[in-house]
PDB file of C-alpha atoms in Angstrom:
ATOM      1  CA  MET A  25     108.432-162.822  74.195  1.00 39.00           C
ATOM      2  CA  LYS A  26     109.840-159.388  75.329  1.00 50.00           C
ATOM      3  CA  THR A  27     111.489-158.806  78.364  1.00 51.00           C
ATOM      4  CA  ASP A  28     109.595-156.280  80.651  1.00 55.00           C
ATOM      5  CA  LEU A  29     112.474-154.214  82.278  1.00 53.00           C
ATOM      6  CA  PRO A  30     111.860-151.347  84.897  1.00 49.00           C
ATOM      7  CA  PRO A  31     111.476-147.997  83.474  1.00 53.00           C
ATOM      8  CA  GLY A  32     114.161-145.509  83.437  1.00 52.00           C
ATOM      9  CA  LEU A  33     116.832-148.163  82.334  1.00 55.00           C
ATOM     10  CA  GLY A  34     119.077-147.990  79.224  1.00 69.00           C
ATOM     11  CA  PRO A  35     117.350-148.664  75.974  1.00 76.00           C
ATOM     12  CA  TYR A  36     119.352-151.612  75.139  1.00 78.00           C
ATOM     13  CA  PHE A  37     117.689-154.721  77.165  1.00 83.00           C
ATOM     14  CA  GLY A  38     118.459-152.348  80.699  1.00 78.00           C
ATOM     15  CA  ILE A  39     121.712-150.948  79.275  1.00 81.00           C
ATOM     16  CA  ASP A  40     123.048-147.955  77.689  1.00 83.00           C
ATOM     17  CA  VAL A  41     125.180-148.477  74.789  1.00 88.00           C
ATOM     18  CA  PRO A  42     126.065-145.390  72.678  1.00 87.00           C
ATOM     19  CA  PHE A  43     127.772-147.143  69.707  1.00 91.00           C
ATOM     20  CA  MET A  44     124.972-149.620  68.874  1.00 91.00           C
ATOM     21  CA  GLU A  45     122.695-146.340  68.516  1.00 91.00           C
ATOM     22  CA  HIS A  46     125.431-144.953  66.685  1.00 92.00           C
ATOM     23  CA  ILE A  47     125.637-147.627  64.082  1.00 95.00           C
ATOM     24  CA  GLY A  48     121.627-147.470  63.992  1.00 94.00           C
ATOM     25  CA  LEU A  49     121.103-151.078  66.009  1.00 95.00           C
ATOM     26  CA  LYS A  50     117.824-151.443  67.849  1.00 94.00           C
ATOM     27  CA  PRO A  51     116.727-153.338  70.292  1.00 93.00           C
ATOM     28  CA  VAL A  52     113.536-155.792  69.056  1.00 92.00           C
ATOM     29  CA  SER A  53     113.001-158.739  71.485  1.00 92.00           C
ATOM     30  CA  LEU A  54     114.845-160.614  74.097  1.00 92.00           C
ATOM     31  CA  ASP A  55     113.941-163.651  76.053  1.00 91.00           C
ATOM     32  CA  GLU A  56     115.484-166.531  78.086  1.00 91.00           C
ATOM     33  CA  ARG A  57     117.941-167.585  75.281  1.00 92.00           C
ATOM     34  CA  CYS A  58     117.338-165.308  72.103  1.00 95.00           C
ATOM     35  CA  CYS A  59     118.037-161.446  71.406  1.00 95.00           C
ATOM     36  CA  LYS A  60     116.648-159.950  68.308  1.00 96.00           C
ATOM     37  CA  THR A  61     117.786-156.444  67.073  1.00 95.00           C
ATOM     38  CA  GLN A  62     117.528-154.650  63.854  1.00 97.00           C
ATOM     39  CA  LEU A  63     120.333-152.833  61.895  1.00 97.00           C
ATOM     40  CA  GLU A  64     119.108-149.795  60.061  1.00 95.00           C
ATOM     41  CA  TRP A  65     120.514-149.096  56.825  1.00 94.00           C
ATOM     42  CA  ASN A  66     122.973-145.978  57.165  1.00 95.00           C
ATOM     43  CA  PRO A  67     125.007-145.148  53.912  1.00 95.00           C
ATOM     44  CA  ARG A  68     127.984-143.919  56.356  1.00 95.00           C
ATOM     45  CA  LEU A  69     128.835-147.551  57.623  1.00 96.00           C
ATOM     46  CA  VAL A  70     129.455-149.140  54.016  1.00 96.00           C
ATOM     47  CA  ASN A  71     132.592-150.449  52.439  1.00 96.00           C
ATOM     48  CA  SER A  72     134.362-149.196  49.216  1.00 96.00           C
ATOM     49  CA  ARG A  73     131.770-151.386  47.439  1.00 96.00           C
ATOM     50  CA  GLY A  74     128.540-149.477  49.064  1.00 96.00           C
ATOM     51  CA  ASP A  75     127.723-152.813  50.992  1.00 97.00           C
ATOM     52  CA  ILE A  76     127.362-152.559  54.656  1.00 97.00           C
ATOM     53  CA  HIS A  77     130.909-152.722  56.149  1.00 97.00           C
ATOM     54  CA  GLY A  78     131.991-155.986  57.873  1.00 97.00           C
ATOM     55  CA  GLY A  79     132.893-154.544  61.021  1.00 97.00           C
ATOM     56  CA  THR A  80     129.550-152.951  61.254  1.00 97.00           C
ATOM     57  CA  LEU A  81     127.997-156.385  60.740  1.00 98.00           C
ATOM     58  CA  MET A  82     130.668-157.519  63.549  1.00 98.00           C
ATOM     59  CA  SER A  83     129.569-155.058  66.269  1.00 97.00           C
ATOM     60  CA  ALA A  84     125.766-155.750  65.572  1.00 98.00           C
ATOM     61  CA  PHE A  85     126.557-159.596  66.125  1.00 98.00           C
ATOM     62  CA  ASP A  86     128.934-158.733  69.405  1.00 97.00           C
ATOM     63  CA  PHE A  87     125.974-156.786  71.031  1.00 96.00           C
ATOM     64  CA  THR A  88     123.182-159.251  70.149  1.00 97.00           C
ATOM     65  CA  LEU A  89     124.887-162.349  70.998  1.00 98.00           C
ATOM     66  CA  SER A  90     126.309-160.665  74.323  1.00 97.00           C
ATOM     67  CA  ALA A  91     122.853-159.815  75.255  1.00 95.00           C
ATOM     68  CA  ALA A  92     121.721-163.251  74.537  1.00 97.00           C
ATOM     69  CA  ALA A  93     124.440-164.686  76.738  1.00 97.00           C
ATOM     70  CA  ARG A  94     123.092-162.415  79.885  1.00 94.00           C
ATOM     71  CA  ALA A  95     119.348-162.887  78.596  1.00 93.00           C
ATOM     72  CA  HIS A  96     118.558-164.989  81.595  1.00 92.00           C
ATOM     73  CA  ASP A  97     119.129-162.286  84.249  1.00 91.00           C
ATOM     74  CA  PRO A  98     119.849-158.953  82.091  1.00 89.00           C
ATOM     75  CA  LEU A  99     119.913-156.360  84.527  1.00 86.00           C
ATOM     76  CA  ARG A 100     122.163-158.586  87.025  1.00 91.00           C
ATOM     77  CA  TYR A 101     124.718-159.599  84.575  1.00 93.00           C
ATOM     78  CA  GLY A 102     127.465-158.016  81.903  1.00 92.00           C
ATOM     79  CA  ALA A 103     129.097-160.084  79.274  1.00 95.00           C
ATOM     80  CA  ILE A 104     132.709-159.850  78.317  1.00 97.00           C
ATOM     81  CA  THR A 105     133.591-160.862  74.609  1.00 98.00           C
ATOM     82  CA  VAL A 106     136.040-163.958  74.927  1.00 98.00           C
ATOM     83  CA  ASP A 107     135.951-164.840  71.140  1.00 98.00           C
ATOM     84  CA  LEU A 108     133.731-163.968  68.374  1.00 98.00           C
ATOM     85  CA  THR A 109     133.945-165.611  65.006  1.00 98.00           C
ATOM     86  CA  THR A 110     131.943-164.443  61.920  1.00 98.00           C
ATOM     87  CA  HIS A 111     131.366-165.683  58.540  1.00 98.00           C
ATOM     88  CA  PHE A 112     130.269-163.550  55.889  1.00 98.00           C
ATOM     89  CA  LEU A 113     127.850-165.371  53.325  1.00 98.00           C
ATOM     90  CA  GLU A 114     126.340-162.503  51.253  1.00 97.00           C
ATOM     91  CA  ALA A 115     126.553-158.684  51.023  1.00 97.00           C
ATOM     92  CA  SER A 116     123.847-156.305  51.835  1.00 97.00           C
ATOM     93  CA  ARG A 117     122.618-152.746  51.051  1.00 96.00           C
ATOM     94  CA  SER A 118     119.152-153.024  53.153  1.00 97.00           C
ATOM     95  CA  GLU A 119     118.215-153.145  56.699  1.00 97.00           C
ATOM     96  CA  LEU A 120     118.942-156.334  58.599  1.00 98.00           C
ATOM     97  CA  MET A 121     117.689-158.424  61.492  1.00 98.00           C
ATOM     98  CA  VAL A 122     120.282-159.764  63.990  1.00 98.00           C
ATOM     99  CA  ILE A 123     119.392-162.664  65.683  1.00 98.00           C
ATOM    100  CA  GLY A 124     121.626-164.207  68.729  1.00 98.00           C
ATOM    101  CA  ARG A 125     120.729-167.330  70.664  1.00 98.00           C
ATOM    102  CA  CYS A 126     122.483-168.903  73.842  1.00 98.00           C
ATOM    103  CA  THR A 127     123.132-172.632  73.204  1.00 98.00           C
ATOM    104  CA  LYS A 128     124.892-173.137  76.464  1.00 98.00           C
ATOM    105  CA  ARG A 129     125.344-171.025  79.502  1.00 97.00           C
ATOM    106  CA  GLY A 130     127.355-171.923  82.485  1.00 96.00           C
ATOM    107  CA  LYS A 131     127.865-169.845  85.951  1.00 94.00           C
ATOM    108  CA  SER A 132     130.483-167.444  84.188  1.00 97.00           C
ATOM    109  CA  MET A 133     130.605-168.688  80.658  1.00 98.00           C
ATOM    110  CA  ALA A 134     128.231-168.670  77.966  1.00 98.00           C
ATOM    111  CA  PHE A 135     128.079-170.121  74.504  1.00 98.00           C
ATOM    112  CA  CYS A 136     126.108-168.136  71.506  1.00 98.00           C
ATOM    113  CA  GLU A 137     125.521-168.464  67.739  1.00 98.00           C
ATOM    114  CA  GLY A 138     123.482-166.215  65.346  1.00 98.00           C
ATOM    115  CA  GLU A 139     122.733-164.863  62.246  1.00 98.00           C
ATOM    116  CA  ILE A 140     122.050-161.711  60.390  1.00 98.00           C
ATOM    117  CA  VAL A 141     118.957-161.969  57.531  1.00 98.00           C
ATOM    118  CA  ASN A 142     118.254-159.431  55.036  1.00 98.00           C
ATOM    119  CA  PRO A 143     114.352-158.473  54.517  1.00 97.00           C
ATOM    120  CA  GLU A 144     114.242-161.463  51.857  1.00 97.00           C
ATOM    121  CA  GLY A 145     115.273-164.179  54.546  1.00 97.00           C
ATOM    122  CA  THR A 146     118.740-164.748  52.933  1.00 98.00           C
ATOM    123  CA  VAL A 147     121.259-165.211  55.523  1.00 98.00           C
ATOM    124  CA  VAL A 148     124.011-162.465  55.213  1.00 98.00           C
ATOM    125  CA  ALA A 149     126.375-163.707  57.980  1.00 98.00           C
ATOM    126  CA  VAL A 150     126.745-166.355  60.832  1.00 98.00           C
ATOM    127  CA  ALA A 151     128.617-166.018  64.081  1.00 98.00           C
ATOM    128  CA  ARG A 152     129.712-167.898  67.106  1.00 98.00           C
ATOM    129  CA  GLY A 153     130.844-166.240  70.172  1.00 98.00           C
ATOM    130  CA  VAL A 154     131.890-166.955  73.826  1.00 98.00           C
ATOM    131  CA  PHE A 155     131.009-164.582  76.548  1.00 98.00           C
ATOM    132  CA  LYS A 156     132.233-164.337  80.226  1.00 98.00           C
ATOM    133  CA  LEU A 157     129.409-163.275  82.363  1.00 98.00           C
ATOM    134  CA  ILE A 158     130.322-160.758  85.005  1.00 96.00           C
ATOM    135  CA  LEU A 159     127.924-159.218  87.836  1.00 95.00           C
ATOM    136  CA  ARG A 160     127.289-155.678  86.781  1.00 88.00           C
ATOM    137  CA  GLU A 161     128.376-153.050  89.544  1.00 79.00           C
ATOM    138  CA  ASN A 162     124.660-151.630  90.652  1.00 64.00           C
ATOM    139  CA  THR A 163     123.235-155.208  91.559  1.00 52.00           C
TER     140      THR A 163
END
């Protein structure tokens, strides 16, 4: 289920995130507890071996998991990353799906986990994050 947001808002589930556009992260879906994004292949974002750079994957995780953290009310809340732990399992040279789920959400903190998978379904990386929820100024 994709969240319907009012027209005229930023392309990233209600906000504008130029860095995510820069790395080629595309919003796919957002529901009450889950966010999916797609990371496009970009040869400018690789490491010395030609694989997608770990920092690119961590950035994709950071946005996707934080979006899951605020998914219950994405226009009202922002999220600040408190902790993000990433484990890299496989190298990749293709577009990737980033999946983030909020496993527990309190009044001010949200706990999330996710994985990045390649088109064949192989898990490339996993992550867990803790996010502080903050009211957005424009609410």
